[in-house]
Every structure is written in C-alpha cells, then in structure tokens.
Short mmCIF file of C-alpha atoms in Angstrom, two decimals:
data_model
loop_
_atom_site.label_atom_id
_atom_site.label_comp_id
_atom_site.label_asym_id
_atom_site.label_seq_id
_atom_site.Cartn_x
_atom_site.Cartn_y
_atom_site.Cartn_z
CA MET E 1 -7.82 19.90 -6.76
CA ALA E 2 -5.64 19.64 -2.84
CA LEU E 3 -7.32 16.77 -0.48
CA ASP E 4 -6.29 17.26 2.68
CA ALA E 5 -5.74 14.01 4.47
CA THR E 6 -8.25 15.24 7.80
CA GLY E 7 -11.38 16.07 5.61
CA ALA E 8 -11.14 15.87 1.77
CA LEU E 9 -11.62 11.91 1.61
CA PRO E 10 -14.91 10.66 3.19
CA ALA E 11 -13.82 8.76 6.55
CA SER E 12 -14.25 4.75 7.10
CA ARG E 13 -17.91 3.78 7.30
CA THR E 14 -20.04 0.56 7.37
CA GLU E 15 -23.17 1.62 5.91
CA PRO E 16 -26.38 -0.24 7.18
CA ASP E 17 -26.19 -3.31 3.80
CA GLY E 18 -22.61 -4.35 4.76
CA SER E 19 -21.23 -1.76 2.40
CA ALA E 20 -17.62 -0.41 3.13
CA VAL E 21 -15.65 2.69 2.96
CA VAL E 22 -12.66 1.70 3.47
CA ARG E 23 -9.24 3.78 3.46
CA ILE E 24 -6.56 2.17 2.45
CA LEU E 25 -2.05 3.76 2.75
CA SER E 26 0.81 2.57 0.07
CA TYR E 27 4.06 3.83 1.96
CA ASN E 28 7.18 3.04 1.70
CA LEU E 29 9.00 3.35 4.88
CA ARG E 30 12.70 3.40 3.56
CA SER E 31 13.53 0.58 6.87
CA MET E 32 12.58 2.97 8.82
CA ARG E 33 16.08 4.62 8.88
CA ASP E 34 14.82 8.16 9.12
CA ASP E 35 12.31 9.75 11.67
CA GLU E 36 10.11 7.22 13.02
CA ASP E 37 8.05 9.89 14.98
CA ALA E 38 7.84 12.20 11.95
CA LEU E 39 6.13 8.67 9.99
CA ALA E 40 3.61 8.17 13.04
CA ARG E 41 2.23 11.31 12.88
CA VAL E 42 2.07 10.95 8.34
CA ILE E 43 0.34 7.60 9.32
CA ARG E 44 -1.78 8.32 12.04
CA ALA E 45 -3.34 11.71 10.27
CA CYS E 46 -3.51 9.96 6.62
CA ALA E 47 -6.03 7.61 9.61
CA PRO E 48 -5.72 4.67 7.06
CA ASP E 49 -7.97 1.57 8.41
CA VAL E 50 -4.59 -0.22 6.20
CA VAL E 51 -1.40 0.82 5.50
CA LEU E 52 0.21 -1.37 2.65
CA ALA E 53 3.75 0.13 2.70
CA GLN E 54 7.00 -1.50 1.51
CA GLU E 55 10.22 -1.20 2.36
CA ALA E 56 9.67 -3.04 6.02
CA PRO E 57 12.81 -3.68 8.77
CA ARG E 58 13.78 -6.90 7.60
CA PHE E 59 16.79 -7.67 10.27
CA PHE E 60 17.69 -7.32 13.76
CA ARG E 61 15.04 -7.10 16.43
CA TRP E 62 12.76 -5.71 12.74
CA ARG E 63 9.21 -7.79 14.97
CA LYS E 64 9.84 -5.17 17.06
CA HIS E 65 10.81 -2.42 15.00
CA ALA E 66 7.17 -3.24 13.13
CA ALA E 67 5.26 -3.62 16.67
CA ARG E 68 6.09 0.07 17.87
CA LEU E 69 5.34 1.34 14.64
CA ALA E 70 2.57 -0.19 14.31
CA ALA E 71 1.53 0.97 17.53
CA LYS E 72 2.41 4.99 17.23
CA SER E 73 0.36 4.83 14.36
CA GLU E 74 -2.22 3.48 16.81
CA LEU E 75 -2.74 0.29 14.54
CA LEU E 76 -2.15 -3.26 14.44
CA VAL E 77 1.26 -5.27 12.43
CA LEU E 78 -1.38 -8.12 10.38
CA SER E 79 1.28 -9.38 8.29
CA GLY E 80 5.01 -9.12 5.79
CA GLY E 81 8.27 -8.01 7.27
CA ALA E 82 11.13 -9.42 7.30
CA THR E 83 9.29 -12.72 5.98
CA ALA E 84 8.21 -11.01 2.38
CA ALA E 85 11.47 -9.82 1.93
CA GLY E 86 10.22 -6.13 2.78
CA PRO E 87 6.37 -5.63 2.28
CA LEU E 88 4.57 -4.73 4.97
CA LEU E 89 0.65 -4.50 6.06
CA LEU E 90 0.00 -3.22 9.14
CA CYS E 91 -4.27 -2.24 9.80
CA SER E 92 -7.10 -1.33 12.47
CA LEU E 93 -8.90 -3.00 14.48
CA ARG E 94 -11.86 -2.24 11.76
CA ALA E 95 -10.54 -5.43 9.91
CA THR E 96 -11.59 -8.65 10.67
CA VAL E 97 -8.84 -11.14 9.91
CA GLU E 98 -9.34 -13.60 7.32
CA ARG E 99 -6.02 -15.15 6.86
CA THR E 100 -2.29 -14.03 6.27
CA GLU E 101 0.64 -14.94 3.74
CA ASP E 102 4.07 -13.80 3.25
CA ILE E 103 4.72 -14.25 -0.26
CA LEU E 104 9.12 -14.56 -1.49
CA LEU E 105 9.28 -13.65 -4.96
CA PRO E 106 12.07 -15.77 -7.22
CA LEU E 107 15.82 -14.85 -6.70
CA THR E 108 17.43 -13.20 -9.49
CA PRO E 109 21.34 -13.96 -8.13
CA GLY E 110 23.42 -10.44 -7.09
CA LEU E 111 19.75 -8.79 -6.96
CA HIS E 112 17.71 -7.58 -3.48
CA ARG E 113 15.35 -10.71 -2.47
CA ARG E 114 11.80 -9.25 -3.08
CA GLY E 115 8.66 -10.79 -1.72
CA LEU E 116 4.42 -9.80 -1.15
CA ALA E 117 3.03 -9.16 1.92
CA THR E 118 -1.27 -10.71 1.32
CA ALA E 119 -3.82 -10.42 3.51
CA VAL E 120 -7.72 -11.10 3.63
CA VAL E 121 -9.24 -9.27 5.62
CA ARG E 122 -13.15 -8.30 6.10
CA PHE E 123 -15.41 -4.90 6.56
CA GLY E 124 -18.64 -5.14 7.01
CA ALA E 125 -20.41 -7.94 5.18
CA VAL E 126 -17.19 -7.40 2.18
CA ARG E 127 -14.14 -9.43 1.97
CA LEU E 128 -11.16 -7.34 0.64
CA GLY E 129 -7.41 -9.50 -0.32
CA LEU E 130 -4.28 -7.32 0.35
CA ILE E 131 -1.58 -7.31 -1.03
CA SER E 132 1.65 -4.37 -1.14
CA CYS E 133 4.55 -5.46 -3.83
CA HIS E 134 7.86 -3.39 -3.82
CA LEU E 135 9.39 -4.08 -6.79
CA SER E 136 12.77 -4.67 -8.41
CA LEU E 137 14.71 -2.03 -9.58
CA ARG E 138 15.93 -3.89 -12.60
CA ALA E 139 13.37 -3.24 -15.62
CA ASP E 140 13.17 -7.20 -16.97
CA GLU E 141 12.39 -8.28 -13.03
CA ARG E 142 10.07 -5.93 -12.52
CA TYR E 143 8.01 -7.03 -15.55
CA ALA E 144 8.40 -10.73 -14.62
CA GLN E 145 7.46 -9.23 -10.60
CA ALA E 146 3.66 -7.38 -11.66
CA GLY E 147 3.04 -10.94 -13.41
CA LEU E 148 3.78 -12.44 -9.85
CA VAL E 149 1.64 -9.73 -8.25
CA LEU E 150 -1.53 -10.04 -10.95
CA ASP E 151 -1.41 -14.32 -10.19
CA GLN E 152 -1.81 -13.51 -7.01
CA VAL E 153 -4.63 -11.21 -7.04
CA ALA E 154 -5.84 -14.18 -8.90
CA ALA E 155 -5.36 -16.89 -5.43
CA LEU E 156 -6.74 -14.97 -3.03
CA ASP E 157 -10.16 -15.48 -5.14
CA THR E 158 -11.71 -12.32 -3.37
CA PRO E 159 -14.40 -9.96 -4.24
CA TYR E 160 -12.21 -7.43 -4.36
CA THR E 161 -8.01 -6.92 -3.64
CA ILE E 162 -6.56 -3.93 -4.08
CA VAL E 163 -2.75 -3.68 -3.86
CA GLY E 164 -0.22 -1.42 -2.95
CA GLY E 165 3.44 -0.55 -3.64
CA ASP E 166 6.43 0.88 -4.75
CA LEU E 167 6.17 -0.52 -8.30
CA ASN E 168 9.95 1.52 -9.31
CA GLU E 169 8.34 2.44 -13.00
CA GLN E 170 6.32 5.75 -14.16
CA PRO E 171 3.13 4.74 -15.93
CA GLY E 172 2.85 4.14 -19.46
CA GLY E 173 6.37 1.21 -18.34
CA PRO E 174 6.33 -2.32 -19.37
CA ALA E 175 5.14 -3.49 -15.24
CA PHE E 176 3.14 -0.43 -14.86
CA THR E 177 1.55 -1.14 -17.77
CA ARG E 178 0.67 -4.58 -17.27
CA LEU E 179 -0.76 -3.77 -14.18
CA THR E 180 -3.47 -1.35 -15.31
CA ARG E 181 -4.21 -4.29 -18.07
CA THR E 182 -5.63 -6.07 -15.66
CA LEU E 183 -6.33 -3.74 -12.18
CA ARG E 184 -7.91 0.04 -12.18
CA ASP E 185 -4.88 3.02 -10.85
CA GLY E 186 -6.60 4.95 -8.11
CA TRP E 187 -4.76 7.68 -9.63
CA GLU E 188 -5.88 7.61 -12.86
CA VAL E 189 -9.79 6.72 -11.74
CA ARG E 190 -10.68 9.61 -9.04
CA PRO E 191 -6.80 11.39 -8.70
CA LEU E 192 -7.23 13.86 -5.79
CA GLY E 193 -3.78 15.87 -4.40
CA THR E 194 -0.81 15.35 -5.73
CA GLU E 195 0.63 13.02 -8.40
CA HIS E 196 3.99 12.48 -7.91
CA THR E 197 5.51 10.37 -5.28
CA HIS E 198 9.05 10.36 -5.16
CA PRO E 199 11.65 12.65 -3.94
CA PRO E 200 9.49 13.70 -1.04
CA THR E 201 11.46 17.22 -1.73
CA ALA E 202 10.37 18.54 -5.65
CA PRO E 203 8.85 14.88 -6.42
CA ARG E 204 8.33 14.54 -10.05
CA GLN E 205 8.05 11.07 -10.27
CA ARG E 206 5.02 8.72 -9.90
CA ILE E 207 6.42 5.76 -8.48
CA ASP E 208 4.19 4.35 -6.00
CA ALA E 209 0.01 3.39 -6.04
CA VAL E 210 -2.73 1.91 -5.12
CA LEU E 211 -3.72 -0.75 -7.70
CA ALA E 212 -7.84 -2.26 -7.79
CA THR E 213 -9.63 -5.07 -8.51
CA ASP E 214 -12.97 -3.82 -10.93
CA GLY E 215 -16.11 -3.39 -9.07
CA VAL E 216 -13.30 -1.32 -6.05
CA GLU E 217 -15.49 1.70 -6.36
CA PHE E 218 -12.14 5.36 -6.37
CA LEU E 219 -13.59 7.72 -4.43
CA GLY E 220 -9.86 10.06 -4.74
CA CYS E 221 -6.87 8.42 -5.04
CA GLY E 222 -3.41 11.26 -4.46
CA VAL E 223 -0.41 12.33 -2.70
CA PRO E 224 -1.93 14.18 0.92
CA THR E 225 -2.16 17.89 0.66
CA GLY E 226 -3.01 18.46 4.31
CA LEU E 227 0.05 16.96 6.25
CA ASP E 228 3.24 18.69 7.89
CA PRO E 229 5.59 19.41 5.19
CA ALA E 230 8.72 18.72 7.10
CA ASP E 231 6.84 15.74 8.54
CA LEU E 232 6.87 14.57 5.18
CA THR E 233 10.17 15.15 3.92
CA ALA E 234 11.73 14.21 7.43
CA ALA E 235 9.93 10.74 8.01
CA THR E 236 11.42 8.24 4.89
CA ASP E 237 12.61 9.64 0.99
CA HIS E 238 8.76 9.15 -0.32
CA LEU E 239 5.76 10.21 -0.36
CA PRO E 240 2.65 8.39 0.96
CA VAL E 241 -0.35 7.55 -1.95
CA LEU E 242 -3.75 7.92 0.49
CA ALA E 243 -7.47 6.12 -1.38
CA ALA E 244 -10.83 6.53 -0.08
CA VAL E 245 -12.67 2.71 -1.70
CA ARG E 246 -15.98 1.86 -1.61
CA LEU E 247 -16.95 -1.83 -0.86
CA ARG E 248 -20.86 -2.99 -2.62
CA ALA E 249 -22.41 -5.10 -0.50
CA ALA E 250 -23.46 -7.83 -3.10
CA ALA E 251 -20.31 -8.77 -4.42
CA GLY E 252 -18.66 -9.26 -0.65
CA GLY E 253 -21.09 -11.79 0.10
CA PRO E 254 -23.32 -11.81 4.08
CA ALA E 255 -21.03 -11.42 7.05
#
C-alpha cells in the first residue's frame, strides 16, 4: 500500500481521555554531510512528533549543527548527539519532557564507539520511553548491543517504549531477531508505504526499523512514498521510516 506522508497516516492528536496518536520518524542523517535543506524538508513533510535519528554530527560544533537542523525542521533538540556517539532525539512542542539520558555502550578496540539516546516524555496522559540506536557493523558486537538496548527498555520503566534505529542488519538476522523477540516490528505489524531503507536509490535492504513494546498500537509504519524523490536521495544515504502509533491512556496513568 502506498503511503503519503502528508495524509495516509493519522495526524497527531490527543484524545479526550488523554490517549495520544504520535508520529515517530527514524532516520539516519549521515552526519548531515549531504543536503541539509533537503534533509529538513523530508523531516518537515513527515510531520513527526519525535525523530529518532542516527549518525548525528559528533565533532566540531556538533550542538550548533543539531540545533540548526532542529530549527529548520520546526522541532527541538531533546537528547543525544556526540554525547551518545551519534544517536539524536528531536521532538515537537507537543512533548512534555520528563527526563533524558545519553548512554555510551562498551567500546570494542578498533571499532566505532556506539551509544543510545534515550528519553521519557509525555503526550496527553501517556508516558512514553524513547530510544534511538545505531548498532555495530560487526555481527557479534551488534548482537550484544541488541541485548543492551533491551536492558535499557526495561530500565526506562515506562508503560510504552519505542525504539528506532539503524540496525545494520536485515530481519531474520541474529540481532534483529533478538530485538523482535521482545519488541514488535512496526513494518511487520502494520506495513504501510514501502519496506526497504537502503540505499536511497534502488533500495534493497531493510536495515532501519521502528520497534515498540506491547500495547503500542501501530496505525501504519514504513518508508513514506509521498515525499520528493530528489530530496530523499539528496538528504542522506538512508530512507526514513515513519510510523503513527496510538498510545492508550489506561496504561499511561494520569497526566
């Protein structure tokens, strides 16, 4: 089914009982080395409440780069960046922030340092945990990191948690499978749009995903088809994954 990012997924909203529909975007930014304006246009067109980004700038003036992208995307920096070794969280003004934490994962000598950007936010009467991750290129380290992501899901202790990331592995791989034994894969639950995320031209791999704990109701999840193809190929070397979810207030507690 084709997904138009401007209309096929439900718009963000808070319902009378405090339940919330939230739009989540997972996106590898490739350190913003490509067309920054195209990147911001893609993000704006998706109209996310939260962006779970990977490969944010990590070096000279990285905070200014992240803040500039957030401003161009009409969002705010929530957490992450260099302090999480690349994962970054952006959010709209709709989110009420409870806490954030950037976590560095164990370093394997000779390999790139990895980390997690995490937060707990509220939408309406619902508490939601967020984790952005970018797993290793090496299979054994990637599998171990998947376990650490699950540890952090438990540590957030929220009624709902959403994980977005560049998993560097396709479904059926050991790390992907380890994650989906506990978390639900948005594309598998409610596919909408197209599946493959890499490379942006002639994509043939699904190595990026939005995953969630039980109770998160996926209303649709996939690569949006209603975006400017020129912007998608100019923005970065991955395609975005956009999901809309419903979070019911009954599990989220009072506002």
